[in-house]
XYZ file of C-alpha atoms in Angstrom:
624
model
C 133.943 -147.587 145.261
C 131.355 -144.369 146.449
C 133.286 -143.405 149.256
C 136.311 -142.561 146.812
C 133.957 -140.723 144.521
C 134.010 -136.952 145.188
C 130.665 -134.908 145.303
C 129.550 -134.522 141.784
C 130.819 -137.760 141.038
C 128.028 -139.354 143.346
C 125.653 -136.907 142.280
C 126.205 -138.211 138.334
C 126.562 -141.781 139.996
C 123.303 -141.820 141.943
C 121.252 -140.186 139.053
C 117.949 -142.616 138.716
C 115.292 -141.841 136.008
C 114.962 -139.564 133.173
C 117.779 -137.512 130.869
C 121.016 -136.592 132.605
C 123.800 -134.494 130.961
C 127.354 -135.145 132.729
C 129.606 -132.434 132.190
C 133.143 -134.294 132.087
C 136.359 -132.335 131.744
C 139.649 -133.905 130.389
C 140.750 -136.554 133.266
C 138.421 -136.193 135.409
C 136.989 -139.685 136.085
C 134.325 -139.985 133.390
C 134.925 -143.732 133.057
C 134.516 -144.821 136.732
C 131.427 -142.615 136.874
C 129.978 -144.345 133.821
C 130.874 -148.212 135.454
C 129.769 -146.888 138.983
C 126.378 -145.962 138.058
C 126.096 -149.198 135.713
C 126.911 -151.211 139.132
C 124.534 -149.208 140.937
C 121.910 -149.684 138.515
C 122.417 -153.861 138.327
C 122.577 -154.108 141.914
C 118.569 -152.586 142.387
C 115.841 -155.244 142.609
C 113.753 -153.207 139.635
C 113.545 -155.871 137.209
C 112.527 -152.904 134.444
C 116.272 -152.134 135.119
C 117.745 -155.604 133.283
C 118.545 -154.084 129.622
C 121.366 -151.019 129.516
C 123.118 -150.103 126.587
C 126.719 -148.502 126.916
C 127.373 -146.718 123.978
C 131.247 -145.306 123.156
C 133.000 -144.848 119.869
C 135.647 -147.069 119.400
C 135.755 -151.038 119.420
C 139.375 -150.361 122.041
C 137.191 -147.602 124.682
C 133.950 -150.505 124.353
C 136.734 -153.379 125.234
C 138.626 -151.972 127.843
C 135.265 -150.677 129.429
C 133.722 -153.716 129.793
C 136.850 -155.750 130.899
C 137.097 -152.889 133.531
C 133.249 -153.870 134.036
C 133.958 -157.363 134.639
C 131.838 -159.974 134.464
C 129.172 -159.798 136.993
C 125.798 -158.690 135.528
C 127.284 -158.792 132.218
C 124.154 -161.176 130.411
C 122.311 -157.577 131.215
C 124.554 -155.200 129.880
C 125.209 -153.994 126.399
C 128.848 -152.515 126.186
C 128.971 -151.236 121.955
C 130.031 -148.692 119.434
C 127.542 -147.311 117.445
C 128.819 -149.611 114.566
C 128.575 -153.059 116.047
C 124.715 -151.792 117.822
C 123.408 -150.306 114.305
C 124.461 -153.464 113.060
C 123.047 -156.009 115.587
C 119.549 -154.140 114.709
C 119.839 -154.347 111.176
C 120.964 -158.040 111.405
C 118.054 -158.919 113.347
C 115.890 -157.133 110.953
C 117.307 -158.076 107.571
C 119.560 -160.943 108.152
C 122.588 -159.141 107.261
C 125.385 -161.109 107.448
C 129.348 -159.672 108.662
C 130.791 -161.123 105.211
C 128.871 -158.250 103.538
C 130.524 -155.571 105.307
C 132.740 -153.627 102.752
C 135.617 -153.125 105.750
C 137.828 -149.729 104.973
C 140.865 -151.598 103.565
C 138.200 -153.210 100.361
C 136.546 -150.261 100.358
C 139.630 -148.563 99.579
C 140.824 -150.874 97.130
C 137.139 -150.723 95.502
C 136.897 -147.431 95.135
C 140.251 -147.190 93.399
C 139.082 -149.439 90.710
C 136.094 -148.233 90.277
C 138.265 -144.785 89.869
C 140.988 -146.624 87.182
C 137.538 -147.033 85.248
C 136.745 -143.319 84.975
C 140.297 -142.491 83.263
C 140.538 -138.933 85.247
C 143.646 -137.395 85.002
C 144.687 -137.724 88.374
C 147.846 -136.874 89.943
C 147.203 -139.216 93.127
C 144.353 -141.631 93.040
C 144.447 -142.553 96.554
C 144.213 -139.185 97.492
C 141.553 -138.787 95.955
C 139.755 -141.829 97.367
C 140.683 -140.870 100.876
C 139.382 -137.615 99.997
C 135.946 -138.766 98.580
C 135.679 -141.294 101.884
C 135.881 -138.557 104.147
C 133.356 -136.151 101.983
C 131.016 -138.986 101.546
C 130.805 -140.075 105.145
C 130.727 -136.487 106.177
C 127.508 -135.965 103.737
C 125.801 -139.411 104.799
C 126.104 -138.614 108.657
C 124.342 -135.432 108.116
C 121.495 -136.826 106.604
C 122.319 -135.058 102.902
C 121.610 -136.371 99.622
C 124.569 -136.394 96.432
C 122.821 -133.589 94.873
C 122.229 -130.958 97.991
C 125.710 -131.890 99.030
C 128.432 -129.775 98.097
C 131.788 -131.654 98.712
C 135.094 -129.475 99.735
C 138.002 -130.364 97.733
C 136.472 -132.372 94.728
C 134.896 -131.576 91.973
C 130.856 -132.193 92.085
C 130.427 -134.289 89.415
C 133.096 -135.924 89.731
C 131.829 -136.573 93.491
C 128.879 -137.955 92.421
C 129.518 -140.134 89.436
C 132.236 -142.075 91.593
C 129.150 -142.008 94.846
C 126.909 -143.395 91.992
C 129.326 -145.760 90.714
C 130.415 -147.065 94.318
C 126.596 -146.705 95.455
C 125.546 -149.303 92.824
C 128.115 -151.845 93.176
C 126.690 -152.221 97.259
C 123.486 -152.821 95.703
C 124.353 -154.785 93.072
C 126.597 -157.458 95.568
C 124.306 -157.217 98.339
C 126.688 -155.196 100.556
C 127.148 -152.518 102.668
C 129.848 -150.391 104.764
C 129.700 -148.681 107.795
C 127.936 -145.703 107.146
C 125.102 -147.711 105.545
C 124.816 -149.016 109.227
C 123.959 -145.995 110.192
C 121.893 -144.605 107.704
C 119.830 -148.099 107.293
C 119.315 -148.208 110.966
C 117.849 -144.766 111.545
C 115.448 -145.559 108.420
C 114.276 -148.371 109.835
C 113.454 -146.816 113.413
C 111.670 -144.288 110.943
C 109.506 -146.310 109.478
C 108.599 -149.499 111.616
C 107.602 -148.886 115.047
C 107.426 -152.244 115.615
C 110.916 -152.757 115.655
C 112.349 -149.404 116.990
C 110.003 -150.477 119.707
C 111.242 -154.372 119.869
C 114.664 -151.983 120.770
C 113.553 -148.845 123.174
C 111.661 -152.522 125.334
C 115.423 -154.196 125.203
C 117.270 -151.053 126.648
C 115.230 -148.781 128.450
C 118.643 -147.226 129.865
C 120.895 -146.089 127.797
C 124.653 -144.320 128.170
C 126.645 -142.327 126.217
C 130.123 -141.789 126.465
C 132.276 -139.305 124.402
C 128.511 -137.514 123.841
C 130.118 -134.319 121.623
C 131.596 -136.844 119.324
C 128.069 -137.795 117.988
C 127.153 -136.813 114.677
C 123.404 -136.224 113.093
C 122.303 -139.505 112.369
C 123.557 -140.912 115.406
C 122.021 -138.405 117.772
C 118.758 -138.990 116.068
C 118.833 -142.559 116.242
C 120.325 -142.151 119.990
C 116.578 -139.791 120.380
C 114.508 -142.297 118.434
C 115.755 -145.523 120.829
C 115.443 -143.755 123.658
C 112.130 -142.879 124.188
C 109.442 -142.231 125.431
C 111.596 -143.222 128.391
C 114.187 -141.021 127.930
C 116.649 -142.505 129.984
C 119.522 -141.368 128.739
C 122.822 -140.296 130.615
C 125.140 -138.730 127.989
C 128.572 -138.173 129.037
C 130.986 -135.713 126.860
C 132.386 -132.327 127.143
C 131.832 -129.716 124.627
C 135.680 -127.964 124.942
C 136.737 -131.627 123.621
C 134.310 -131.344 120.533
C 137.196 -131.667 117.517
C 135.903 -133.861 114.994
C 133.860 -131.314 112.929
C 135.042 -132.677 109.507
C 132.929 -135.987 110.810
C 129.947 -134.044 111.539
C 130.881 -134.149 115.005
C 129.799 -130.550 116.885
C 129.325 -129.173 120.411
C 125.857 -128.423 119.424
C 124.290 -131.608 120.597
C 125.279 -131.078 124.579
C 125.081 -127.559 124.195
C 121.029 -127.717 123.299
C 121.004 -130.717 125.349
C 118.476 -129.099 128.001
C 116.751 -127.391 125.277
C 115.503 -131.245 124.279
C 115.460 -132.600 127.118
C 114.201 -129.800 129.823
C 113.665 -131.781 132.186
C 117.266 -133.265 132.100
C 119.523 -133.232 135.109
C 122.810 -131.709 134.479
C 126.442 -131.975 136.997
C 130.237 -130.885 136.017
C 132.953 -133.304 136.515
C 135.522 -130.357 137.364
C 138.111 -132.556 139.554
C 141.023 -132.898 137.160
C 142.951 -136.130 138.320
C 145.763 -135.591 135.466
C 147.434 -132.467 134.867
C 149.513 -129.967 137.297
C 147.707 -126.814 138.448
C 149.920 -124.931 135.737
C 149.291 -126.512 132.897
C 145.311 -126.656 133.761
C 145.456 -122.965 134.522
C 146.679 -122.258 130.904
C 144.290 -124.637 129.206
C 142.138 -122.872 131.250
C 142.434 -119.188 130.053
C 142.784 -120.599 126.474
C 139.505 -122.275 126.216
C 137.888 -119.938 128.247
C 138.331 -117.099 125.229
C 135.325 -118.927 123.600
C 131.905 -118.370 123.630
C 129.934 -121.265 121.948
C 130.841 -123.356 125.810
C 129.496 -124.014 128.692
C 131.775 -122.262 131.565
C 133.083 -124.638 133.831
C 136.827 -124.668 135.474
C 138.770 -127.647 136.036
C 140.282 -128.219 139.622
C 143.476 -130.143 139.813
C 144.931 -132.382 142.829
C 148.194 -133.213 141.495
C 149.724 -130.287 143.190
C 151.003 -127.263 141.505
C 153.483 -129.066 138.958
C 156.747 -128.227 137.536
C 156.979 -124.276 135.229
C 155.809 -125.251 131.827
C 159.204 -124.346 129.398
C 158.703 -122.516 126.042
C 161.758 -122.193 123.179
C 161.712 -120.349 120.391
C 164.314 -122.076 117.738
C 165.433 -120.200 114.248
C 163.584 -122.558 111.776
C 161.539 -125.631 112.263
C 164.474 -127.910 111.837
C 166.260 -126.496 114.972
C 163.079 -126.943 116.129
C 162.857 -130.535 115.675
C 166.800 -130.824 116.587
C 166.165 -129.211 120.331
C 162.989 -131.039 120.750
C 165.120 -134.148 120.165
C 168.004 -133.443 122.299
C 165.278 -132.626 125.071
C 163.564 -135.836 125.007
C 166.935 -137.508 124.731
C 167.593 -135.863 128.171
C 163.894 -136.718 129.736
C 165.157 -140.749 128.885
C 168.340 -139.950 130.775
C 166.721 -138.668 133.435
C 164.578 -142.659 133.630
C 160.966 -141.269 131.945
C 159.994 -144.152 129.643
C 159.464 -143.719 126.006
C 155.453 -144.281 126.378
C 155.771 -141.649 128.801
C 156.455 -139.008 126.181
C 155.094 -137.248 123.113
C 155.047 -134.604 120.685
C 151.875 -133.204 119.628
C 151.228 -131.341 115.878
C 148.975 -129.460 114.495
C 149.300 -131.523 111.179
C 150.480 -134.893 109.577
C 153.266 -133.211 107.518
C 154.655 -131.902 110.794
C 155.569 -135.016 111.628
C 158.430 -136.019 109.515
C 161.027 -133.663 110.739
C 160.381 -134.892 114.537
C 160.663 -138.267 112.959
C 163.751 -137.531 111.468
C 165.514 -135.686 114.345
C 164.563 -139.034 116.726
C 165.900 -141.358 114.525
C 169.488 -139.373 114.140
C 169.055 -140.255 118.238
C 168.364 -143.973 117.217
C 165.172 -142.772 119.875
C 162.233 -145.238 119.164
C 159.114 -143.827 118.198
C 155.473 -144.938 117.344
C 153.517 -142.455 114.786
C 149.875 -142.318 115.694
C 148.653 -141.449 112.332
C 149.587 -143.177 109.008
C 149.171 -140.230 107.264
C 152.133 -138.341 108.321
C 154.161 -140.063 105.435
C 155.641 -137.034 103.501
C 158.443 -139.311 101.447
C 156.227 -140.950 98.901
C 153.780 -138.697 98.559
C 153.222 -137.640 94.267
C 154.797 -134.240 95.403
C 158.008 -135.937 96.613
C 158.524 -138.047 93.711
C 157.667 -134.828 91.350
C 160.457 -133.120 92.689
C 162.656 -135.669 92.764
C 161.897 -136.530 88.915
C 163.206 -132.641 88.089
C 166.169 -133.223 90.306
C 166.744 -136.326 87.875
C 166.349 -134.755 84.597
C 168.802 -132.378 85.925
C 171.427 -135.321 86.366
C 170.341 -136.250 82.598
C 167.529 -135.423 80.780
C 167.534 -138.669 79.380
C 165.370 -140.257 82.196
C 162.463 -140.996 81.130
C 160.034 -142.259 83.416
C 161.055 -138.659 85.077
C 160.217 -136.237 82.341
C 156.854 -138.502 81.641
C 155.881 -137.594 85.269
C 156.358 -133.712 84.778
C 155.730 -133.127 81.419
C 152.943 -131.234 82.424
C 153.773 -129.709 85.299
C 153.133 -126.884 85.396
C 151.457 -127.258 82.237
C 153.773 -127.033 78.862
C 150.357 -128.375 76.920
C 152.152 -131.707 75.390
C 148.352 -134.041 74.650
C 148.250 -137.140 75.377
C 148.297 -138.093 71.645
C 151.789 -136.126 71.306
C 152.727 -138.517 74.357
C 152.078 -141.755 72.569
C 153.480 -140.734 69.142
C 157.022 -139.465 70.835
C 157.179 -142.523 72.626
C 156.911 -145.017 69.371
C 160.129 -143.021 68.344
C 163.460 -144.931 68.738
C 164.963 -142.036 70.531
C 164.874 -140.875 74.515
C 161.533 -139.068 74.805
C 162.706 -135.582 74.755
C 164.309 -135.768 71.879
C 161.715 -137.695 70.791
C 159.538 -135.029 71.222
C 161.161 -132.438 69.040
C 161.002 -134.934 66.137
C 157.509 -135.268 66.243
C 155.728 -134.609 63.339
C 152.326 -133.191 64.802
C 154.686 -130.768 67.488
C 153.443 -127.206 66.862
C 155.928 -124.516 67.313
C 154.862 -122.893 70.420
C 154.899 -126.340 71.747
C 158.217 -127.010 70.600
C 159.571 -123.330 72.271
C 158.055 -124.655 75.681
C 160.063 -128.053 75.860
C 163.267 -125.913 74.598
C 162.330 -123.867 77.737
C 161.883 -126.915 79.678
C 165.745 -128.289 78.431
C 167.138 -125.060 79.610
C 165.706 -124.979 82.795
C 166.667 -128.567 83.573
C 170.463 -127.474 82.798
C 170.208 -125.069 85.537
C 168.230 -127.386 87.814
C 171.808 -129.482 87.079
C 174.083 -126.876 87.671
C 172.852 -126.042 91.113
C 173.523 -127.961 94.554
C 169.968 -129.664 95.363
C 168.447 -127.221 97.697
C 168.614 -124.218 95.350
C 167.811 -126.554 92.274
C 164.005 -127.546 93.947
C 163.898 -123.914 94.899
C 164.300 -123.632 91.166
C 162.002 -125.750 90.234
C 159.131 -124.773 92.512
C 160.234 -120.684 91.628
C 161.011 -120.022 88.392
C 159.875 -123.270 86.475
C 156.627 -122.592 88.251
C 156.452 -125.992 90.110
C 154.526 -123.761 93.124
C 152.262 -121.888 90.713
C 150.951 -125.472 89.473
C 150.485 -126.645 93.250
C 148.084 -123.979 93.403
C 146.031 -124.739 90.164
C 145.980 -127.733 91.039
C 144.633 -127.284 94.447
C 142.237 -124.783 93.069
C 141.012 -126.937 90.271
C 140.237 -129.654 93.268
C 138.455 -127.073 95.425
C 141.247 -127.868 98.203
C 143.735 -126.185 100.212
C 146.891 -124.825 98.242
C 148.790 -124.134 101.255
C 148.344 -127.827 102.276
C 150.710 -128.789 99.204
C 153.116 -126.041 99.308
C 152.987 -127.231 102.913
C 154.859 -130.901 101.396
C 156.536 -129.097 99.172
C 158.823 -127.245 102.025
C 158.987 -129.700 104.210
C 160.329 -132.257 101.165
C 162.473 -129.143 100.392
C 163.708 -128.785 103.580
C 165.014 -132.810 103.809
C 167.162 -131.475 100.126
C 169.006 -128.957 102.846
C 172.192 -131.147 104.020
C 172.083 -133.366 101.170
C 174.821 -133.935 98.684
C 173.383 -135.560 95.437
C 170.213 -137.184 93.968
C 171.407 -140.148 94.725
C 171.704 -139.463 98.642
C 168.116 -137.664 98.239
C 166.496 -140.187 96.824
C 167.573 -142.924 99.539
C 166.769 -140.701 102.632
C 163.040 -140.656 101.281
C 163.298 -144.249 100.511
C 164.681 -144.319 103.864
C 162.643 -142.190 106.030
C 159.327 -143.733 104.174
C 160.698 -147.088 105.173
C 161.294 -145.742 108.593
C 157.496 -144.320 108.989
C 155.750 -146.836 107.931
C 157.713 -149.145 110.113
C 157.055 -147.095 113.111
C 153.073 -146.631 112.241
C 152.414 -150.521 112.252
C 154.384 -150.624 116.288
C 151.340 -148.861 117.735
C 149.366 -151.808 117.401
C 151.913 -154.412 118.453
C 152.343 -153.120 122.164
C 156.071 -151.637 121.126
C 157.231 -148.932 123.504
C 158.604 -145.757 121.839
C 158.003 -141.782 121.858
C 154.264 -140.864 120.513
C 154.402 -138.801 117.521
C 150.916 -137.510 116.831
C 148.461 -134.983 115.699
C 146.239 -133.481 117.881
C 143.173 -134.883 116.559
C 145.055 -138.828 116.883
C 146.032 -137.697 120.844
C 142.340 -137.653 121.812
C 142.345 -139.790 125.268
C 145.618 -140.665 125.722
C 147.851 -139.061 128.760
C 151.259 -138.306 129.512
C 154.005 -137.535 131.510
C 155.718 -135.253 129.069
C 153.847 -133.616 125.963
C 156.064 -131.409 123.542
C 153.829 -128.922 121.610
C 155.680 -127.096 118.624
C 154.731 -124.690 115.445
C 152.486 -122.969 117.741
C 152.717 -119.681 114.789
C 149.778 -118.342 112.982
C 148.846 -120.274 109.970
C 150.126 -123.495 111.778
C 148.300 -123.446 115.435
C 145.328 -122.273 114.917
C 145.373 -123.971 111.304
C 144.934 -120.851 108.110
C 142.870 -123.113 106.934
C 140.676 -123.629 109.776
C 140.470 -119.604 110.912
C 136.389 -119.595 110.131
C 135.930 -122.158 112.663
C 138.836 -120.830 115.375
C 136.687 -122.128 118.140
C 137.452 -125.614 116.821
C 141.073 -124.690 116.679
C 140.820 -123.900 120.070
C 138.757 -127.119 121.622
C 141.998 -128.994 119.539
C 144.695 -126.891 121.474
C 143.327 -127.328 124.776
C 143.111 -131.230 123.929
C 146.647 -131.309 123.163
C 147.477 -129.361 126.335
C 145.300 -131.675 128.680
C 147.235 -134.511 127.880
C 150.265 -133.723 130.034
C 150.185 -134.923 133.352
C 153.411 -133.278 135.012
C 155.879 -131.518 131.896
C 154.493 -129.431 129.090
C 156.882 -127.540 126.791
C 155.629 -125.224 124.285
C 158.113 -124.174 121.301
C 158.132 -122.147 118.172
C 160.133 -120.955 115.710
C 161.305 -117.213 114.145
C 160.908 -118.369 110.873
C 159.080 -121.309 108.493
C 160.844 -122.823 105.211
C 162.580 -119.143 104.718
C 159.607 -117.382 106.082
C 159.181 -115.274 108.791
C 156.238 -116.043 111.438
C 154.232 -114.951 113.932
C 153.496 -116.352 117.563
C 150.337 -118.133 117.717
C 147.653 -116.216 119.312
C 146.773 -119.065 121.682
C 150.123 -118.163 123.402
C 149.036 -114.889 124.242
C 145.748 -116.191 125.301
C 147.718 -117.746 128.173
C 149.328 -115.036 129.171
C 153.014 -114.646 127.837
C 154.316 -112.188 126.516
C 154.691 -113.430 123.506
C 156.192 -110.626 121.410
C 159.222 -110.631 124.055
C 159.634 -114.376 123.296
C 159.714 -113.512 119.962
C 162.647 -110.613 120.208
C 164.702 -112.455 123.526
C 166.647 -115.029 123.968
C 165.991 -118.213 122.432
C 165.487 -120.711 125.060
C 163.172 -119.171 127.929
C 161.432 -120.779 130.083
C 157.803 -119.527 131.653
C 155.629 -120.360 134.651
């Protein structure tokens, strides 16, 4: 196995005692270093050697690494995510037992009940819930308390009554989910030495792999086990670093040495992947930041085919031609697994979804969130489009009564609805109806007429325009401390599905249809079904292939609006989604976004085209 290692390879592989910080770009061999060294290490006579711990992130990376291991040495070796070894420490401390882990799924399902009980006025509940998971987690890894924490995109009390509420069921049922691992684990290396030294005795080597994916509580725990040794060979690569909204940051290899000076450092630079062009324009785009170590990665797969670019008139064209391109690549004999298109963001998704299955082209979604059809904003719009029909629906007009806000109380609700009539009509009958109130559902009546008289792209455009359907988005986003442009994000791309549609009726099935469709295609990725990857570029971490589509790339899409403060990140994430492709990359765009006109990504210019000339040519050029 050495003698087809190249140089720093057996320089990372042959490292003996002390820290060691391996430097390993996007394909360039990380895993074989990792198993090479572990061999190298069993194979010496030093019985202080016996106990190594193998640390990665997912239960799939710690399977395949130790079936890649294989069996020989394996009663000495420790192959684990930080999970399963927080876990096997706490066990042997406190007896835990794996029925009382709260897994995601109950967790999820607990939470909403426990949010059912508060009676918040919520438009979607499991948004909110996915929401508070991610806040919470994000809080818990950095070592923060409920009350310094300030959550982004919920409300603070609200935050912590529901963290209080969910906090004291665990305690009260003797339970405890994932991040308690964690957190429980680094406590207890806090405050008995006993056992955190029970642990640094069991592994005095330790590896890391996928080191810039750590968060705060891990690292420290990762510091605490160990020493005094400090054996520890961390293995990561701080232009991959994309998982900020974890707590996930280059910082920890970047002040690597500053812990650890007397740590060894080498660069994996030998690219065994990608074509020399697409590695030369990951290369200029990541090297525009600053907050890296410089390093450039050297290819062997030869020079490589010219990396395409199109620029399409909307993103639906955009979808169509990305389509009708991978259609060719199957022609041509590329497998499906072979080929993917990469997004900036879930919602992206559906309209690459859509133009494959036109194709009857199989494809596997790598990210259940992508599912745009049932979201509340879907079914919002869809309710207006029904009270247009009649505006005797009324399961519809209970569902936008209030949206944007017309000010009809709950208690006007309930007393229009114990009339014998349809509810607005109802309404106007009610007895405790004031008169301003009354002029605001006579507005509503004539604005569903013209929601009726209009063909069903212009009628949501009416709805979201002049009804103000947009303008509540935005409160609404506000009054959560979210993103605005997120939902009127959904909103155009649920718009845009309304385009070459002919009634309600026909609406409403394609979202029944398409949500069918996605959610189908979500549960193939873990049932070995071959089909084209659709994913963001946060879910394409680690995986590789032949061909790798990358569209949107316009301002406010790629880098992310939301995301300009940290534009490094938004960086690290493009040249991910680049370094996937092993032989063809094409790059795409389009002149204009749901009716609006946009502007080429500044990544693109980072590489070198000329991107305002592929914004005024022709509409299908290709570039080295």
């Amino acid at each position: 196995m050495a003698k087809k290692l190249n140089e720093n390879q057996r320089i990372a592989v042959n490292h003996g005692d002390g820290p060691m910080m391996v430097l390993a770009g996007p394909g360039s061999g990380k895993t074989t270093v990792i198993l090479c060294r572990l061999r190298r290490l069993l194979s010496e006579s030093d019985s202080k050697k016996n106990g190594i711990l193998v640390v990665t992130f997912t239960k799939a990376a710690a399977t395949e690494m130790k079936e890649r291991f294989g069996q020989r040495g394996e009663a000495r070796v420790l192959f684990a995510t930080f999970h399963s070894l927080f876990f096997r420490v706490l066990r042997r401390t406190y007896g835990y037992t794996s029925e009382q882990i709260i897994g995601e799924d109950e967790k999820f399902k607990l939470l909403l009940n426990i949010l059912a009980e508060k009676n918040w006025a919520l438009d979607d509940p499991e948004e909110f819930v996915s929401q508070f998971i991610m806040q919470a987690s994000f809080m818990r890894n950095e070592l923060m308390t409920p009350m310094e924490f300030i959550p982004q995109g919920l409300e603070q009390d609200m935050f912590r009554q529901l963290y209080r509420a969910y906090d004291g069921y665990k305690e009260r049922h003797g339970k405890l989910d994932f991040d308690d691992m964690l957190i429980q684990c680094y406590e207890l290396f806090m405050e008995d030495r006993d056992t955190l030294a029970f642990w640094q005795e069991k592994f005095p080597y330790i590896m890391v792999d996928e080191f810039q994916d750590v968060n705060q509580v891990q690292y420290q725990c990762l510091r605490l086990l160990a020493a005094p040794r400090n054996n520890l060979f961390v293995v990561g690569d701080d232009d991959q670093s994309i998982y900020s909204f974890r707590g996930s940051r280059p910082d920890f290899l970047l002040e690597f040495q500053r812990q650890y000076p007397q740590s060894e450092s080498v660069v994996l630079d030998v690219n065994y992947r990608s074509s020399h062009r697409i590695l030369s324009l990951a290369g200029k785009v990541i090297g525009v930041n600053e907050n890296r170590y410089d390093k450039a990665l050297k290819g062997v797969s030869g020079e490589g085919e010219k990396v395409s670019f199109f620029l399409a008139e909307d993103t639906t064209a955009e979808a169509e031609n990305v389509g009708e391109k991978i259609a060719a690549l199957l022609d041509d004999g590329i497998e499906l697994r072979e080929i993917a298109v990469i997004y900036r963001t879930n919602v992206q998704g559906g309209a690459f979804a859509r133009a494959l299955y036109r194709r009857g082209i199989p494809y596997i979604l790598r990210d259940g969130g992508g599912n745009i059809y049932d979201h509340w904003i879907a079914k919002d719009l869809l309710a207006y489009l029904t009270l247009g029909e009649s505006e005797d629906v009324d399961s519809a007009l209970r569902r936008i009564i209030n949206k944007p806000k017309r000010y009809i109380s709950k208690e006007i609700l309930e007393d229009a609805e114990r009339m014998p009539y349809t509810l607005l009509r109802s309404f106007f009958v009610c007895p405790t109806l004031k008169k301003w109130q009354e002029e605001n559902l006579e507005k509503l009546r004539q604005d569903l007429i013209q929601v009726g008289k209009r063909n069903l792209f212009d009628g949501i455009n009416y709805v979201r325009r002049v009804i103000g359907y947009d303008e509540y988005l935005e409160e609404y986003a506000a009054f959560r401390k979210s993103s605005g442009r997120a939902l009127i994000e959904i909103a155009d791309e649920i718009t845009e599905i309304a385009k070459k549609t002919e009634d309600v009726r026909a609406f409403r099935n394609n979202l029944e249809e398409m949500s069918r469709q996605m959610k189908e295609q979500f549960k193939l990725k873990t049932m070995g079904t071959q089909g084209v990857t659709l994913s963001t570029m946060h879910g394409a971490k680690g995986l590789e292939f032949y061909a790798v589509f990358l569209p949107s790339l316009v301002e406010g899409i790629v880098p992310h609006e939301k995301a300009l403060e940290a534009l490094e990140e938004e960086r690290r994430l493009f040249y991910v989604a680049i370094t996937r492709t092993k032989e063809r990359l094409c790059l795409s765009a389009s002149r204009s976004r749901y009716g609006k006109e946009t502007n080429p990504s500044r990544f693109l210019k980072e590489m070198g085209l000329e991107v305002e000339k592929l914004f005024q040519g022709s509409k299908d050029t290709p570039r080295s």
